[in-house]
Amino acid sequence: MQFEEVVYKIKINQGGILNKNVAKTEEKQILRGVSGVVLPGEMLAMLGPSGSGKTTLLTAVGGRLGGGLAGSITYNGMPFSNAMKRNTGFVTQDDALHPHLTVTETLVYTALLRLPRTLTKQEKVQKAEAVITQLGLSRCRDSIIGEPLLRGVSGGERKRVSIGQELLINPSLIFLDEPTSGLDSTTAQRIVSKLWELSNGGRTIVMTIHQPSSRLYYMFHKVLLLSEGNPLYFGKGSGALDYFASIGFAPLLAMNPADFLLDLANGVATADTNEDQTAIKQKLVLAYKTNLSDNVNAELNVGYQCYDSTMDDRQFRGWATTWWEQFSVLLRRSLKERKHDSFSGVKIGQVLAISILCGLLWWKSDISHLQDQVGLFFFASGFWGFYPLFQAIFTFPQERMMLAKERASGMYHLSSYFMALTSGDLPMELVLPTVFVLITYWMAGLKPTPQCFFSCLFALLYSVLCSQGLGLAIGAIVMRQRSAIVLGSVIMLTFLLASGYYVQNVPKFISWIKYISISHYTFKLLLGSQYKPGETYPCGSGKTCLVEDSPSVKPVGLDGQAASLMALAVMLVGYRVIAYVALMRIGVPKR
């Protein structure tokens, strides 16, 4: 892999809310002409303080950065392509893993998605087993990954699982962002040792690392030192101290080479601590251009002559698996992971408690208590509007890191992921409202006919699917959980207010809201499931009145059932289309 004069710029806004009149856009340069080459069998470590551009450079050379990127980045002399994307491994700093899956399940599902269709399912499982053995994960193979509030494998084991996901495709080039971050020195040593063994096997390893120990430092074949986007050193790790000593920067006592390099990158010179930090950095940048730049360019030219042009065609030129295979694997993975959340004891207990409480409050009501029954239907439309909405809002924000990582690796079509996730949620989303109707309907003494019961159940389930779609759309657009919750609450409360129960004489200039309200159409369908035009009820003093003329029913009406079904159908599909389109922006940026 070669990168030559890589420059990256971003635009930032100056000013802000308090200074709108002086707000302007400025361009900030993150990388300032960085070059280097890494050959098979070599491990390159990018060093530098926070904000020096390490991760930006790694993301750029890993084919995952777009925008204001300039310079040349090639892989065996070829530009980045989809085939190369599926032939390289990229391990992010934050391990994006499903917490309820075991180590074995995580790697097996990854193998089924990423390995080519020429392999049988059993052969793919064997590949996953081999990686488990190779990375020393046999002891925890049946342990779940876990998360902060769910006990699982250790941090080092999580990192090895993330590395194992990339090793499944047997990549010749592996990128790692801070693979030792947050780990103790012994665990970090084990991980880097595994990477060193992989590089000795002919792979090319590129990583960022913040402050390695001296034991780790001497495993690196090459080191790239960055400071504020400028290269200060590129070459053999063992030769870094000699180089800086030759230009007048040498440690006064024996110390970890990585610590000394980071001091220099921060503008701290051991020999003269009183010297200005900015001046030291400028001196180091100038020294690099004078002493090392020509050597790096010469190494680049040699690298261009050594690549094997057939490498890019090695495997995975197209999708590794078919759309249906992707959907099938993702559906099974989604059901196994999300069932723990959807069927948690708290949620089941909540629905059971609400169902029984509603049944007791509306115990054996009949049409003589029309107002009470209408109130029950309005409550049901409101509760089963909010409940699935908030369930769905969290779906994509929680999956964002996983989706970005897996799409960047070319594991599957976005459509197969979206269909698997939404299809897998359907049975889980529909079970609890069905339980609610089964309990509350009969306790409340509603009409005991199959037609009325199933019409009520259908209307409620239909509403749940529409509310779920709205939640998916809000979550996919906003992607920040707190903001999504606020937006979802405002929208659903607006729908409830406009549904025709609270306010019956809505001014015409705002009455249009009911035509986009899920609650309005659900409320109308629930009323239609129980009452028919021309039906009467006792309205006091021995008189009978038409149900449709009741003050609580008349604003909504019993007509327009077919139109309500069509409106909800449009919402059912439309909200999911919006969610899908919003998700399309998550993935690999175009270069």
mmCIF file of C-alpha atoms in Angstrom, residues 45-54 178 180 208-214 217 220 223-228 230 232-233 240-241 244 249 251 255-270 277 280-281 284:
data_model
loop_
_atom_site.group_PDB
_atom_site.id
_atom_site.type_symbol
_atom_site.label_atom_id
_atom_site.label_comp_id
_atom_site.label_asym_id
_atom_site.label_seq_id
_atom_site.Cartn_x
_atom_site.Cartn_y
_atom_site.Cartn_z
ATOM 1 C CA ALA A 45 2.504 2.106 13.347
ATOM 2 C CA MET A 46 1.201 5.667 13.079
ATOM 3 C CA LEU A 47 2.177 7.630 16.180
ATOM 4 C CA GLY A 48 1.281 11.105 17.311
ATOM 5 C CA PRO A 49 -0.593 13.023 20.003
ATOM 6 C CA SER A 50 -4.363 13.409 19.990
ATOM 7 C CA GLY A 51 -5.458 15.580 17.083
ATOM 8 C CA SER A 52 -2.344 14.893 15.026
ATOM 9 C CA GLY A 53 -4.321 13.253 12.188
ATOM 10 C CA LYS A 54 -3.559 9.573 12.821
ATOM 11 C CA GLU A 178 -6.038 2.086 18.271
ATOM 12 C CA THR A 180 -4.712 -1.413 22.292
ATOM 13 C CA THR A 208 -2.660 3.834 14.752
ATOM 14 C CA ILE A 209 -1.477 3.605 18.327
ATOM 15 C CA HIS A 210 -1.339 6.307 20.957
ATOM 16 C CA GLN A 211 1.350 5.442 23.508
ATOM 17 C CA PRO A 212 2.806 1.948 23.107
ATOM 18 C CA SER A 213 5.214 0.454 25.581
ATOM 19 C CA SER A 214 8.819 -0.082 24.552
ATOM 20 C CA TYR A 217 7.398 -0.281 19.876
ATOM 21 C CA PHE A 220 6.887 -2.278 14.556
ATOM 22 C CA VAL A 223 6.883 4.071 12.213
ATOM 23 C CA LEU A 224 5.138 7.211 10.949
ATOM 24 C CA LEU A 225 5.210 10.138 13.392
ATOM 25 C CA LEU A 226 2.641 12.904 12.884
ATOM 26 C CA SER A 227 2.244 16.328 14.459
ATOM 27 C CA GLU A 228 -0.665 18.597 13.507
ATOM 28 C CA ASN A 230 2.689 17.062 9.332
ATOM 29 C CA LEU A 232 8.010 14.244 11.315
ATOM 30 C CA TYR A 233 9.433 10.789 10.662
ATOM 31 C CA ALA A 240 13.931 6.719 14.764
ATOM 32 C CA LEU A 241 16.121 7.641 17.755
ATOM 33 C CA PHE A 244 16.410 12.538 15.690
ATOM 34 C CA PHE A 249 17.158 15.910 19.375
ATOM 35 C CA PRO A 251 16.930 11.922 24.994
ATOM 36 C CA MET A 255 13.397 6.028 27.970
ATOM 37 C CA ASN A 256 10.641 4.456 25.948
ATOM 38 C CA PRO A 257 11.218 5.511 22.303
ATOM 39 C CA ALA A 258 7.476 6.044 21.828
ATOM 40 C CA ASP A 259 7.353 8.485 24.757
ATOM 41 C CA PHE A 260 10.280 10.430 23.309
ATOM 42 C CA LEU A 261 8.663 10.598 19.865
ATOM 43 C CA LEU A 262 5.395 11.837 21.360
ATOM 44 C CA ASP A 263 7.281 14.527 23.291
ATOM 45 C CA LEU A 264 8.819 15.723 20.033
ATOM 46 C CA ALA A 265 5.451 15.662 18.270
ATOM 47 C CA ASN A 266 4.103 17.870 21.055
ATOM 48 C CA GLY A 267 7.018 20.283 20.609
ATOM 49 C CA VAL A 268 8.825 19.249 23.788
ATOM 50 C CA ALA A 269 12.579 18.803 23.333
ATOM 51 C CA THR A 270 14.365 17.009 26.160
ATOM 52 C CA GLN A 277 7.128 24.425 21.144
ATOM 53 C CA ILE A 280 10.512 22.954 17.658
ATOM 54 C CA LYS A 281 7.669 21.589 15.546
ATOM 55 C CA LEU A 284 11.198 19.022 12.891
#
